[in-house]
PDB file of C-alpha atoms in Angstrom:
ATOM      1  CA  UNK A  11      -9.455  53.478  98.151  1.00  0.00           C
ATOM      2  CA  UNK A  12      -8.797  57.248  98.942  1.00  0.00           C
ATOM      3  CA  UNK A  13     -10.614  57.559 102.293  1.00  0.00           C
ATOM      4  CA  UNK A  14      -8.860  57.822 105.158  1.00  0.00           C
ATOM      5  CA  UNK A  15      -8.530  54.393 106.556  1.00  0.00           C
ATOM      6  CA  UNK A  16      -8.819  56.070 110.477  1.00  0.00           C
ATOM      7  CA  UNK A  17     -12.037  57.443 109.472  1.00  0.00           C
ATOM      8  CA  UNK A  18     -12.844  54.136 107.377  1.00  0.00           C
ATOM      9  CA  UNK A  19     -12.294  52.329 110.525  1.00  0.00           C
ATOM     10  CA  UNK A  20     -13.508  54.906 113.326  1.00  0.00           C
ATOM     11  CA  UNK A  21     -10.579  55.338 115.510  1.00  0.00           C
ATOM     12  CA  UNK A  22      -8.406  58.054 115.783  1.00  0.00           C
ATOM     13  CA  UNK A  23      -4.433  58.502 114.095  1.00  0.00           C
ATOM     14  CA  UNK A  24      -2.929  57.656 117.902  1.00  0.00           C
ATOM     15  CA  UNK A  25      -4.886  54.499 117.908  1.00  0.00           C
ATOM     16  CA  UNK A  26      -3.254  51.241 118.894  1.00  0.00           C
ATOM     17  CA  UNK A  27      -3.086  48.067 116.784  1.00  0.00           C
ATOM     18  CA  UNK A  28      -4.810  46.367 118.892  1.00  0.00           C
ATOM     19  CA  UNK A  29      -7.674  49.110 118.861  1.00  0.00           C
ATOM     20  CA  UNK A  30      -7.535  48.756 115.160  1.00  0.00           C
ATOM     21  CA  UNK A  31      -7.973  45.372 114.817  1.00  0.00           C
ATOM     22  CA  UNK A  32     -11.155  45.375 117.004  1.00  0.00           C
ATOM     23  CA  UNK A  33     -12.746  48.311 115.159  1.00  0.00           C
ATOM     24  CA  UNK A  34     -12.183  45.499 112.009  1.00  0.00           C
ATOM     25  CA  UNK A  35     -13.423  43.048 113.337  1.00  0.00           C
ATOM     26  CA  UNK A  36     -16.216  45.048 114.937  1.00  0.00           C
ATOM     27  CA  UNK A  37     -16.987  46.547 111.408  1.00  0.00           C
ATOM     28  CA  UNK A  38     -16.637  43.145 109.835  1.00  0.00           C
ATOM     29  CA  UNK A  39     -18.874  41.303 112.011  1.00  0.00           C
ATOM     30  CA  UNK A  40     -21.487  44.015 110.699  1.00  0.00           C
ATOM     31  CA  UNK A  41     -20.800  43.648 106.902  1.00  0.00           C
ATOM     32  CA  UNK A  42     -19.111  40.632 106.233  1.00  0.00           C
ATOM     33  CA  UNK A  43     -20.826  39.197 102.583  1.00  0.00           C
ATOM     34  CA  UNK A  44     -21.519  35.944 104.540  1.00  0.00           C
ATOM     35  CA  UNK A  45     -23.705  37.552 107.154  1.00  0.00           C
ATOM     36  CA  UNK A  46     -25.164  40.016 104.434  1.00  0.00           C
ATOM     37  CA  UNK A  47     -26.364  38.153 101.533  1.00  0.00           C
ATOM     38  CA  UNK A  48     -27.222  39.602  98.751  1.00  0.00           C
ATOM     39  CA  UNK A  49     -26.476  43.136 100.626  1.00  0.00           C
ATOM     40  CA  UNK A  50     -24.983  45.118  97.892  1.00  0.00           C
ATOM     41  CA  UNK A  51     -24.095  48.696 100.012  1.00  0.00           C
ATOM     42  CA  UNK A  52     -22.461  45.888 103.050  1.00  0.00           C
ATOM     43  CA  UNK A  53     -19.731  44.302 100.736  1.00  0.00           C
ATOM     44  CA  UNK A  54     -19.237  47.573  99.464  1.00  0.00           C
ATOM     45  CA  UNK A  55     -18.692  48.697 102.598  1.00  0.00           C
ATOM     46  CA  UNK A  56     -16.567  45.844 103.829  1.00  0.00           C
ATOM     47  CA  UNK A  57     -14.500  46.325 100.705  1.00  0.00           C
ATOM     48  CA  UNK A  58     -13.763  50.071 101.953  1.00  0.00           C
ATOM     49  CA  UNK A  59     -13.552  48.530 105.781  1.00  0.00           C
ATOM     50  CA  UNK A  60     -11.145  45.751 104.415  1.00  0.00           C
ATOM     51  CA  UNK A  61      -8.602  47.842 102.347  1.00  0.00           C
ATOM     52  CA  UNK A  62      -8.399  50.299 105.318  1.00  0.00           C
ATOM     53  CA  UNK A  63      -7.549  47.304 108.144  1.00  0.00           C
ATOM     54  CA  UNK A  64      -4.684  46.231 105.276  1.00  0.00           C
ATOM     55  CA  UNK A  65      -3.127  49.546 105.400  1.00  0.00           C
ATOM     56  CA  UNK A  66      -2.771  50.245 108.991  1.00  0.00           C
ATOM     57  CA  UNK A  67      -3.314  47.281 110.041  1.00  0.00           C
ATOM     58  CA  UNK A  68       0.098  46.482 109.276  1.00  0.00           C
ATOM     59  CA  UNK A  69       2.261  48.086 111.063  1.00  0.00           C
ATOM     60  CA  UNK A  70       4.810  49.030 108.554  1.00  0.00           C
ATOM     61  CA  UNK A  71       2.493  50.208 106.076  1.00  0.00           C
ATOM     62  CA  UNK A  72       0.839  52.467 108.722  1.00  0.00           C
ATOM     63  CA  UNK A  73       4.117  53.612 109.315  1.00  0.00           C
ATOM     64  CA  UNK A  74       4.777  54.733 105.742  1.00  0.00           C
ATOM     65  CA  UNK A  75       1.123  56.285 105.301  1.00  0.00           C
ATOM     66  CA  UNK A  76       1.579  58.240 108.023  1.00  0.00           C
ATOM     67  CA  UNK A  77       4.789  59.804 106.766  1.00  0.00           C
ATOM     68  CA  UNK A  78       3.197  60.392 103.694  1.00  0.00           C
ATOM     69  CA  UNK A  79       4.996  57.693 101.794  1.00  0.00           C
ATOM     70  CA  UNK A  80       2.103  55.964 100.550  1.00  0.00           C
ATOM     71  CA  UNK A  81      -1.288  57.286 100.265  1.00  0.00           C
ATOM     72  CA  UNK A  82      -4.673  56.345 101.138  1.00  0.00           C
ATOM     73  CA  UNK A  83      -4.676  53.568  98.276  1.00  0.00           C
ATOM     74  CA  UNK A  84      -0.858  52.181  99.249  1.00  0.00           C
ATOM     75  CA  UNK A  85       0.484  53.748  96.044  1.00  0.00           C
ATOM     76  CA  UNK A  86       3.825  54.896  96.551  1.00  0.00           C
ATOM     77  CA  UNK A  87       3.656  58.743  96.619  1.00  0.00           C
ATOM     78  CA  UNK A  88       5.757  60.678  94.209  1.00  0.00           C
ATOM     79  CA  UNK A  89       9.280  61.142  95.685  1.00  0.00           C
ATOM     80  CA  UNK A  90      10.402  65.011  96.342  1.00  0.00           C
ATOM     81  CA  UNK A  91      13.064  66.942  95.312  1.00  0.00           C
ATOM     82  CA  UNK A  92      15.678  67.544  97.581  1.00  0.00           C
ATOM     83  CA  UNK A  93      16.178  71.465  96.549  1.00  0.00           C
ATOM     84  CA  UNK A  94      16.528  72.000 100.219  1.00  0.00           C
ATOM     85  CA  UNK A  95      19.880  70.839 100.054  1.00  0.00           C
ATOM     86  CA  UNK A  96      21.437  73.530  98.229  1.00  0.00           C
ATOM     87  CA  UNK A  97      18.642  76.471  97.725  1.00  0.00           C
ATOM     88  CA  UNK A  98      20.260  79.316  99.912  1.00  0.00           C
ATOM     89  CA  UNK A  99      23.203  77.528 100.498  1.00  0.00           C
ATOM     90  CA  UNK A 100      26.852  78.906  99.085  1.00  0.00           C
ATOM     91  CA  UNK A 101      27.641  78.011  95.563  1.00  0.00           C
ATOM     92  CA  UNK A 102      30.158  75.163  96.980  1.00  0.00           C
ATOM     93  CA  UNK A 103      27.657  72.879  98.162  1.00  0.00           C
ATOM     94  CA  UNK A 104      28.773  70.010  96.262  1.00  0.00           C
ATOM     95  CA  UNK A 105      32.390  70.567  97.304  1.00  0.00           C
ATOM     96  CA  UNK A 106      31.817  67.786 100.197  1.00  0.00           C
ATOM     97  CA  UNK A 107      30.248  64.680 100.624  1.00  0.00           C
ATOM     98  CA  UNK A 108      27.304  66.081 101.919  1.00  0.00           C
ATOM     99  CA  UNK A 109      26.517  67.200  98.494  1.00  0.00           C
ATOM    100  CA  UNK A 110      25.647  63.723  97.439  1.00  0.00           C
ATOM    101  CA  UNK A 111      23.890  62.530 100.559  1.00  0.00           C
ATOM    102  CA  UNK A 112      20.777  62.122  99.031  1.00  0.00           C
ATOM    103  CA  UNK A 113      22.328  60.099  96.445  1.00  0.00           C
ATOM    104  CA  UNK A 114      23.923  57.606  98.340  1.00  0.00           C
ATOM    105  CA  UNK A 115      23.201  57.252 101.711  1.00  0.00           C
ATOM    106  CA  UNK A 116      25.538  54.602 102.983  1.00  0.00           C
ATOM    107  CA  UNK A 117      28.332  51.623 101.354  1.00  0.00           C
ATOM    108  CA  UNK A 118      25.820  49.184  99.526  1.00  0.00           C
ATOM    109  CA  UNK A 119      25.163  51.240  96.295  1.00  0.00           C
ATOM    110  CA  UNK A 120      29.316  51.538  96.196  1.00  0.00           C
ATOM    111  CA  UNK A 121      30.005  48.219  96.870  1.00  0.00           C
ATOM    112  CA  UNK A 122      27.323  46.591  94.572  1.00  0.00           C
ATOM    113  CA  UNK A 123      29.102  48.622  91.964  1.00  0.00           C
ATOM    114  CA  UNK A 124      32.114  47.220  92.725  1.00  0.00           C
ATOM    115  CA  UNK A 125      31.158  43.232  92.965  1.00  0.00           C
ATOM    116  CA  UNK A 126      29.156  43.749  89.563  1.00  0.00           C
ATOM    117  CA  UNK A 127      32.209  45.091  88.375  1.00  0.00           C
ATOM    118  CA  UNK A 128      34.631  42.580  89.389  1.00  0.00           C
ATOM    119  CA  UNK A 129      32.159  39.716  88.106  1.00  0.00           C
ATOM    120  CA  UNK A 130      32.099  41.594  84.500  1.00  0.00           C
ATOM    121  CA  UNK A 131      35.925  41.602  84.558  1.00  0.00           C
ATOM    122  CA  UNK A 132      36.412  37.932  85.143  1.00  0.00           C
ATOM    123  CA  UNK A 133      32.932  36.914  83.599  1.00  0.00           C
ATOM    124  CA  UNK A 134      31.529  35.513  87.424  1.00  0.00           C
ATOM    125  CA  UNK A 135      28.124  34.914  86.754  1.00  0.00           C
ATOM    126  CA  UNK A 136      25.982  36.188  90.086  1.00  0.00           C
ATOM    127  CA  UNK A 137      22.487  34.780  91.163  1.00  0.00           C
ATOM    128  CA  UNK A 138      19.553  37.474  91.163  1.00  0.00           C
ATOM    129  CA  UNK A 139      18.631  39.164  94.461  1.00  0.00           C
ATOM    130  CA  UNK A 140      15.101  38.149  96.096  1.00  0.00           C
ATOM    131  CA  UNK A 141      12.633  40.372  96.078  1.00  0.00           C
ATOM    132  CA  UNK A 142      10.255  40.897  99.111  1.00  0.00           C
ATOM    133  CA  UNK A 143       6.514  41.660  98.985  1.00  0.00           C
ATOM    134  CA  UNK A 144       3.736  41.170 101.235  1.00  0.00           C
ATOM    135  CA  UNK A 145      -0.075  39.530 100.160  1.00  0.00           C
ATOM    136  CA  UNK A 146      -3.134  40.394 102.301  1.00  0.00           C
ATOM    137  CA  UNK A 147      -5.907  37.440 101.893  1.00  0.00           C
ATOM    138  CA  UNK A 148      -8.995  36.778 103.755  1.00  0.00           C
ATOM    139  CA  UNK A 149      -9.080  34.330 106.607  1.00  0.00           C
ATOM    140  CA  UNK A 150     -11.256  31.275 104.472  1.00  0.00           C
ATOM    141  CA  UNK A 151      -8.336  32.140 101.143  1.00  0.00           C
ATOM    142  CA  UNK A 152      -5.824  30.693 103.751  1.00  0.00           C
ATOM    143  CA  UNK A 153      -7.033  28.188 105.169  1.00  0.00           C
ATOM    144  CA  UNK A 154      -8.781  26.534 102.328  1.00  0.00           C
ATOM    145  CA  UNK A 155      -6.562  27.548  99.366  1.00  0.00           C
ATOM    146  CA  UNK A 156      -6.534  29.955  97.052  1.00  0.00           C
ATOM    147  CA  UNK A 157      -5.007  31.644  94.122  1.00  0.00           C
ATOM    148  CA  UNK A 158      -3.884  35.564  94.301  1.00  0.00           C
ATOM    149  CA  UNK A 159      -1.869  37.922  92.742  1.00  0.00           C
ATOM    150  CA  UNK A 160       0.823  40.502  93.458  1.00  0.00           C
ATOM    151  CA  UNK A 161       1.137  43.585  91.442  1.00  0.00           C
ATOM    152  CA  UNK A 162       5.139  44.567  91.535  1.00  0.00           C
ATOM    153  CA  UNK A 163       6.240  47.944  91.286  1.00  0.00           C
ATOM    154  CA  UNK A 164       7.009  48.089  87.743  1.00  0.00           C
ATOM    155  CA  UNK A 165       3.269  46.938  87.068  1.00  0.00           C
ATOM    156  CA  UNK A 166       3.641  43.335  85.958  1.00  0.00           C
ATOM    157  CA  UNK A 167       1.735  40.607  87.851  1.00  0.00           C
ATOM    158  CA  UNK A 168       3.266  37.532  89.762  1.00  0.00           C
ATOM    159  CA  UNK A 169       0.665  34.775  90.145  1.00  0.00           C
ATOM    160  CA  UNK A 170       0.741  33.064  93.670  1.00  0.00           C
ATOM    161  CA  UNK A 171      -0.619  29.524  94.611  1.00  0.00           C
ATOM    162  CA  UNK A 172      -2.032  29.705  98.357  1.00  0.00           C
ATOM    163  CA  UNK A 173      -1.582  26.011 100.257  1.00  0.00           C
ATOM    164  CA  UNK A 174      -4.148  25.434 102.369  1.00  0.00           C
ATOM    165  CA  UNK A 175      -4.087  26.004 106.079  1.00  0.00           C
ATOM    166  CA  UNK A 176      -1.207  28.699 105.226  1.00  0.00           C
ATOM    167  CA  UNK A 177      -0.764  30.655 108.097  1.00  0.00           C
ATOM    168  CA  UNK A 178      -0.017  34.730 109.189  1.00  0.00           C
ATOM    169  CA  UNK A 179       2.933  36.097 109.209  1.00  0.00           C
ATOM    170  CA  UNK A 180       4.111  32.910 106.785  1.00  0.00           C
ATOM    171  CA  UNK A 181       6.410  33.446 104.035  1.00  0.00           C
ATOM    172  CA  UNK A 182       5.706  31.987 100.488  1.00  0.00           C
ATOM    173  CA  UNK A 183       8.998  31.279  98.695  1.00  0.00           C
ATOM    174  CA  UNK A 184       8.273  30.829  94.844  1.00  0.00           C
ATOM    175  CA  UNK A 185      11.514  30.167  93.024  1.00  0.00           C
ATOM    176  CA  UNK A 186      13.235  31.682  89.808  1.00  0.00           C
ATOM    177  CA  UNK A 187      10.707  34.716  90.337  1.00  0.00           C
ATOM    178  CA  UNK A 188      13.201  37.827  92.124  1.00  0.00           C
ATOM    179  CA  UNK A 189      15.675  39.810  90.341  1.00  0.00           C
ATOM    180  CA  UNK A 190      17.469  38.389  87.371  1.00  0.00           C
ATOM    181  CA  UNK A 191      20.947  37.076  87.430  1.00  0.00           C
ATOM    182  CA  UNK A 192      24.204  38.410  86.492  1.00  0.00           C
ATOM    183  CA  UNK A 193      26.257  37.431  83.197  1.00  0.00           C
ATOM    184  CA  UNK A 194      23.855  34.583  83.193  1.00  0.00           C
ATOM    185  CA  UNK A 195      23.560  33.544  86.621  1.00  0.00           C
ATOM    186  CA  UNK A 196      20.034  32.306  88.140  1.00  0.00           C
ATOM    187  CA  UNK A 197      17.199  34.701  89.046  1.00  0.00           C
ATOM    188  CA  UNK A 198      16.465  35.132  92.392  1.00  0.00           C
ATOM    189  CA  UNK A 199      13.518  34.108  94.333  1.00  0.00           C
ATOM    190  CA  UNK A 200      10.189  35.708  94.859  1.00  0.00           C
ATOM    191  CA  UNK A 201       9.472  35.831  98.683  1.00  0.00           C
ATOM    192  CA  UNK A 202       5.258  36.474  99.636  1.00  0.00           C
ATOM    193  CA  UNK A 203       4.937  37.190 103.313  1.00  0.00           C
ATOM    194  CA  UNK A 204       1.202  36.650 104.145  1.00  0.00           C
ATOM    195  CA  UNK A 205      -0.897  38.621 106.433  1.00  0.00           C
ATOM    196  CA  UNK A 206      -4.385  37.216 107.096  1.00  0.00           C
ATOM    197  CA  UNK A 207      -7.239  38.846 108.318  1.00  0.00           C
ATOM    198  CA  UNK A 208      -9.042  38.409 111.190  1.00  0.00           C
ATOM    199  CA  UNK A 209     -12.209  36.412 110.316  1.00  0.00           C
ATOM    200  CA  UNK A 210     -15.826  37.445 112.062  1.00  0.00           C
ATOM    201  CA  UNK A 211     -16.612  34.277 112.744  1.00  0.00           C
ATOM    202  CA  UNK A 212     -13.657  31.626 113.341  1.00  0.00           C
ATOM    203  CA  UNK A 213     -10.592  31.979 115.014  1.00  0.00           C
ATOM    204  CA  UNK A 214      -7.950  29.751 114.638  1.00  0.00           C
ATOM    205  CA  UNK A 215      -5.737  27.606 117.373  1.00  0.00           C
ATOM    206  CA  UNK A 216      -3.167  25.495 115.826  1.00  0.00           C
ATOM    207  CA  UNK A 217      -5.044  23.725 113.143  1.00  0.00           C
ATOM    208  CA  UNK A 218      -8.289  24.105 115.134  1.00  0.00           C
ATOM    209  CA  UNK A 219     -11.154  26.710 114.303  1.00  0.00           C
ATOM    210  CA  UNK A 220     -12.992  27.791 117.335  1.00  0.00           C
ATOM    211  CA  UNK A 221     -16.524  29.177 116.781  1.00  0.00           C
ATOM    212  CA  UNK A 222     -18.953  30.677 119.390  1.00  0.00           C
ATOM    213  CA  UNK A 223     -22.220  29.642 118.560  1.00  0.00           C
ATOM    214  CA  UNK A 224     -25.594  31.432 119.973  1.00  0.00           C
ATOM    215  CA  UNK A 225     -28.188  28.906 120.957  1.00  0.00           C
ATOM    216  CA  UNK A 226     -31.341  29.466 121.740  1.00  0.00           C
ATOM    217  CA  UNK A 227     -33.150  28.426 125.454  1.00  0.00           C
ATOM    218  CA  UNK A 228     -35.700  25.840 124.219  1.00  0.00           C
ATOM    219  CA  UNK A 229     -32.455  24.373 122.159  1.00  0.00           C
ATOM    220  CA  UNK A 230     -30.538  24.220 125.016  1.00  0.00           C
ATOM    221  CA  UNK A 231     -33.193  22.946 127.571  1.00  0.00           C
ATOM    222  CA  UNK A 232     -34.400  19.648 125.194  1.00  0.00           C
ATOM    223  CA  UNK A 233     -31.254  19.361 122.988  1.00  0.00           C
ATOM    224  CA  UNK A 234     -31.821  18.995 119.280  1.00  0.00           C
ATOM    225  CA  UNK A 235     -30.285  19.613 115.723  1.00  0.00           C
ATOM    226  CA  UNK A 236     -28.303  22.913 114.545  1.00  0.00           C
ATOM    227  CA  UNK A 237     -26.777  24.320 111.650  1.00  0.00           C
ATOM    228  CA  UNK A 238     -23.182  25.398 112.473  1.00  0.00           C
ATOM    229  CA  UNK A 239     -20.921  26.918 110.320  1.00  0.00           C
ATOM    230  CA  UNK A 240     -18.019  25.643 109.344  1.00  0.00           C
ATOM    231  CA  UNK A 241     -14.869  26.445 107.109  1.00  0.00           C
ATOM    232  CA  UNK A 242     -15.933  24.719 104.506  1.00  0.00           C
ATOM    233  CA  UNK A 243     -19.734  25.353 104.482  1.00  0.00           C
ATOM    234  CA  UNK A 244     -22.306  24.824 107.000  1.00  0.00           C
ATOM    235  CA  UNK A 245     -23.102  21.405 108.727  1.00  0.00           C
ATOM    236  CA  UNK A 246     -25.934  19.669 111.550  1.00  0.00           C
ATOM    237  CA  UNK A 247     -24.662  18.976 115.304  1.00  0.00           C
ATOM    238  CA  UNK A 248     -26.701  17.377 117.326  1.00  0.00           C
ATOM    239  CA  UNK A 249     -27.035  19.492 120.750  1.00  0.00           C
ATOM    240  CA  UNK A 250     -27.665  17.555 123.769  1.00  0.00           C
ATOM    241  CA  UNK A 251     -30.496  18.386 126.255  1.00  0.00           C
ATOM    242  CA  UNK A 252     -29.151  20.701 129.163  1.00  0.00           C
ATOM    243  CA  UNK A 253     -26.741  22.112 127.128  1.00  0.00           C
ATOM    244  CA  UNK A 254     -25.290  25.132 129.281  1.00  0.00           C
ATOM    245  CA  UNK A 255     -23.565  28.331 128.151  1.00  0.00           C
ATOM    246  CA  UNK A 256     -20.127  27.711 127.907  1.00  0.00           C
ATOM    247  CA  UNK A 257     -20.243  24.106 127.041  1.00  0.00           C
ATOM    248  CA  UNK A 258     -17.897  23.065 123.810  1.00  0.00           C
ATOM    249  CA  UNK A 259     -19.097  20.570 121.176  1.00  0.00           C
ATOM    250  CA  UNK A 260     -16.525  19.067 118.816  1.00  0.00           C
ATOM    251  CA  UNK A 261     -16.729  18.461 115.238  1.00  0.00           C
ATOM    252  CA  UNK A 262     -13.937  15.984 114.220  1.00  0.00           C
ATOM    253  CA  UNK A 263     -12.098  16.720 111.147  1.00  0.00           C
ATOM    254  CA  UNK A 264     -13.592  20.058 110.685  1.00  0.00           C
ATOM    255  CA  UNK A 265     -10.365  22.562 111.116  1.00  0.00           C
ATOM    256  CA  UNK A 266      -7.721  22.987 108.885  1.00  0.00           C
ATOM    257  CA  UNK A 267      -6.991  20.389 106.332  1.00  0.00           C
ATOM    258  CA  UNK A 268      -3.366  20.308 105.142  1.00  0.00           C
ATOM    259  CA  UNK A 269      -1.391  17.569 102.752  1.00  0.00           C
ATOM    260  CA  UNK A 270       1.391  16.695 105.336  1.00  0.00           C
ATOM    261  CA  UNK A 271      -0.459  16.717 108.575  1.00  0.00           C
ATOM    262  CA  UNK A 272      -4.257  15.296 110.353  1.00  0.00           C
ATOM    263  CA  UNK A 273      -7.119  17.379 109.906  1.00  0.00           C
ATOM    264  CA  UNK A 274      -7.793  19.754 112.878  1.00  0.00           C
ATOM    265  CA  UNK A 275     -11.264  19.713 114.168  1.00  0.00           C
ATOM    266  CA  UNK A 276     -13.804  22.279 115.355  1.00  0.00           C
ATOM    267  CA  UNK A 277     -14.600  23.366 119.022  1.00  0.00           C
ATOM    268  CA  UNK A 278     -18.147  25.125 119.020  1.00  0.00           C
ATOM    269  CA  UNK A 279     -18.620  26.805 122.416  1.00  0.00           C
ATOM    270  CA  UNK A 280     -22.495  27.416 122.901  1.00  0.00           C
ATOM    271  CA  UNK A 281     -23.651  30.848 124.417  1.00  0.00           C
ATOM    272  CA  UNK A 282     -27.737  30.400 125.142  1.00  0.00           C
ATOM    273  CA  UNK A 283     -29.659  33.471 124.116  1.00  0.00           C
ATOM    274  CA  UNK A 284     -33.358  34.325 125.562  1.00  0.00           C
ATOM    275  CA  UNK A 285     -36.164  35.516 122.563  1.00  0.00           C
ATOM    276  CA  UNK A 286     -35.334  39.036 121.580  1.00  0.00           C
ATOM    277  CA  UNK A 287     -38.721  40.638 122.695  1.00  0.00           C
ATOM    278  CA  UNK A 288     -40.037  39.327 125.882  1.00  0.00           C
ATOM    279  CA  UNK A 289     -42.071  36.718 126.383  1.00  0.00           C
ATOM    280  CA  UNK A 290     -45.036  36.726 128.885  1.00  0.00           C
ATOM    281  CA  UNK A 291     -45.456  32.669 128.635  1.00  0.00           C
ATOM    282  CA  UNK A 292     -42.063  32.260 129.162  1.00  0.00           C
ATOM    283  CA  UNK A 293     -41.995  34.576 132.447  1.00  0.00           C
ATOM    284  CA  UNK A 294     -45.077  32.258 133.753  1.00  0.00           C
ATOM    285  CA  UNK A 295     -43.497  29.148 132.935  1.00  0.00           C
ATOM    286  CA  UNK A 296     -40.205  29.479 134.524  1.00  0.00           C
ATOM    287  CA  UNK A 297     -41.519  31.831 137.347  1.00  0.00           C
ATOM    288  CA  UNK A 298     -44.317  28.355 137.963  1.00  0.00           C
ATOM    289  CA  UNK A 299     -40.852  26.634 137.624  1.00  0.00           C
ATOM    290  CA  UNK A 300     -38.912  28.418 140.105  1.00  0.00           C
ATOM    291  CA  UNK A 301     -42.082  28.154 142.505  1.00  0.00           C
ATOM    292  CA  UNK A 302     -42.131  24.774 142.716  1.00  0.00           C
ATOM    293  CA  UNK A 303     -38.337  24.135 142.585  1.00  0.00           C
ATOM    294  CA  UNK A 304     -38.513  26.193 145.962  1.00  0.00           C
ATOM    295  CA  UNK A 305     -41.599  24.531 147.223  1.00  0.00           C
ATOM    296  CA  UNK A 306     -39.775  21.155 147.031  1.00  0.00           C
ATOM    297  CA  UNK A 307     -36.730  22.368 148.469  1.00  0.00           C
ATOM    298  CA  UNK A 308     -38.944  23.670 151.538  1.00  0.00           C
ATOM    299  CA  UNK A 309     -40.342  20.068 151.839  1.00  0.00           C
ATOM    300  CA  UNK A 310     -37.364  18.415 151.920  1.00  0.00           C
ATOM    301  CA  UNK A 311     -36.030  20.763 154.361  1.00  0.00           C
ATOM    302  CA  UNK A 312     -39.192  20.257 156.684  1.00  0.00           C
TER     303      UNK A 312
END
């Protein structure tokens, strides 16, 4: 991606995170693949929409694009030459430390050198340092499952298994798969944070998924069958009659589904909608309605 992930997402460089994650989901609600089908210019558009929220969406990463660190894409950008450091300067620049601050900036290069050192002298073998990465995935990737890769900075590929109902801001731990060991100690570990994305549908509560479902009146007034969406596809609830806005329907065992823990369900909180154009029947009926609602209160009151 090389647009500029503000413009991508509409909101200015100053915006907050919180701004930023509304324009997203905002923008996905729009173009999301499930509520385009078939809508070749939406996913590409999501796509675009997608890899902007992952860039400064997270906070960090924002960070770093905005210094110029990482560009549009998140490539690292190429590093510059310190010239500064000694163009103009008298001919005994190096003749303090200062010379080499941009070489090493504090004690951990030094002492590194030092423990590797000491370990080849006695033959100490030293376990391999982690190594720390971070892997965006969709909301339904997460909590059902799914397999991803990270690309490292030398270019290879680590594969990584998802578990389902894996949550944000989790960290994936996949052994033997950091930085190699020392005079034959053991590699260290590979460890995945995962950031998920907000979904433009479901929201998740614990192991719950909380929908908000738009009903229509006659629906609502003599109850009846609905397709709702769900995690895992899309299922029938029955909708009893005199359903009101605001009213929550549960579907039992339809949240998140992990190995070591029950099933979550799904709470679908109905919000009635009236017909998009208007509807001169349905102004007579209900205005008939109202009529006679107030001529029996009048009698009652007599």
């Amino acid at each position: 991606m090389s647009d500029d992930p503000y413009k991508v997402l509409g909101v200015a460089r100053d915006a907050s995170q919180n701004d930023i994650q509304k324009a997203y989901r905002k923008l996905a609600k729009k173009l999301h693949p499930d509520l385009n089908p078939g809508n070749k210019t939406a996913e590409d558009e999501f796509k675009k929409v997608s890899a902007a929220y992952d860039l400064v969406g997270d906070a960090d990463k924002r960070a770093r694009f905005d210094k110029g660190e990482i560009d549009a894409s998140g490539a690292e950008t190429p590093k510059r030459e310190y010239y500064r450091n000694y163009a103009g300067g008298d001919a005994d620049s190096y003749a303090n430390a200062g010379g080499y601050s941009d070489f090493a900036s504090d004690d951990d290069l030094f002492s590194s050198m030092f423990r590797r050192a000491s370990a080849s002298r006695s033959n100490v073998r030293m376990r391999g340092q982690d190594e720390h990465y971070k892997l965006a995935l969709d909301f339904l990737d997460a909590v059902n499952g799914a397999s991803r890769q990270v690309t490292l900075p030398n270019g290879s590929v680590l594969d990584v298994s998802i578990p389902a109902g894996t949550r944000d801001g989790q960290t994936l731990r996949l052994r033997g798969k950091g930085s190699p060991g020392f005079n034959g100690g053991e590699p260290g570990d590979a460890l995945v944070e995962v950031e998920i994305r907000p979904h433009p549908v479901f929201t998740r509560k614990g192991d719950d998924i909380h929908v908000e479902l738009q009903l229509p009146l006659a629906d609502a007034v003599l109850g009846g069958k609905i397709r709702v969406p769900t995690i895992d596809g899309t299922v029938t609830m029955t909708v009893p009659k005199w359903s009101n806005s605001g009213r929550t329907l549960r579907l039992k065992g339809k949240g998140i589904k992990r190995a070591d823990t029950p099933s979550g369900d799904e709470y679908v909180t109905l919000k009635i909608m009236l017909p998009d154009k208007p509807d001169p029947e349905l102004e007579k009926l209900v205005s008939e309605w109202q009529q006679g609602t107030g001529a029996a209160r009048h009698d009652t009151e007599a």
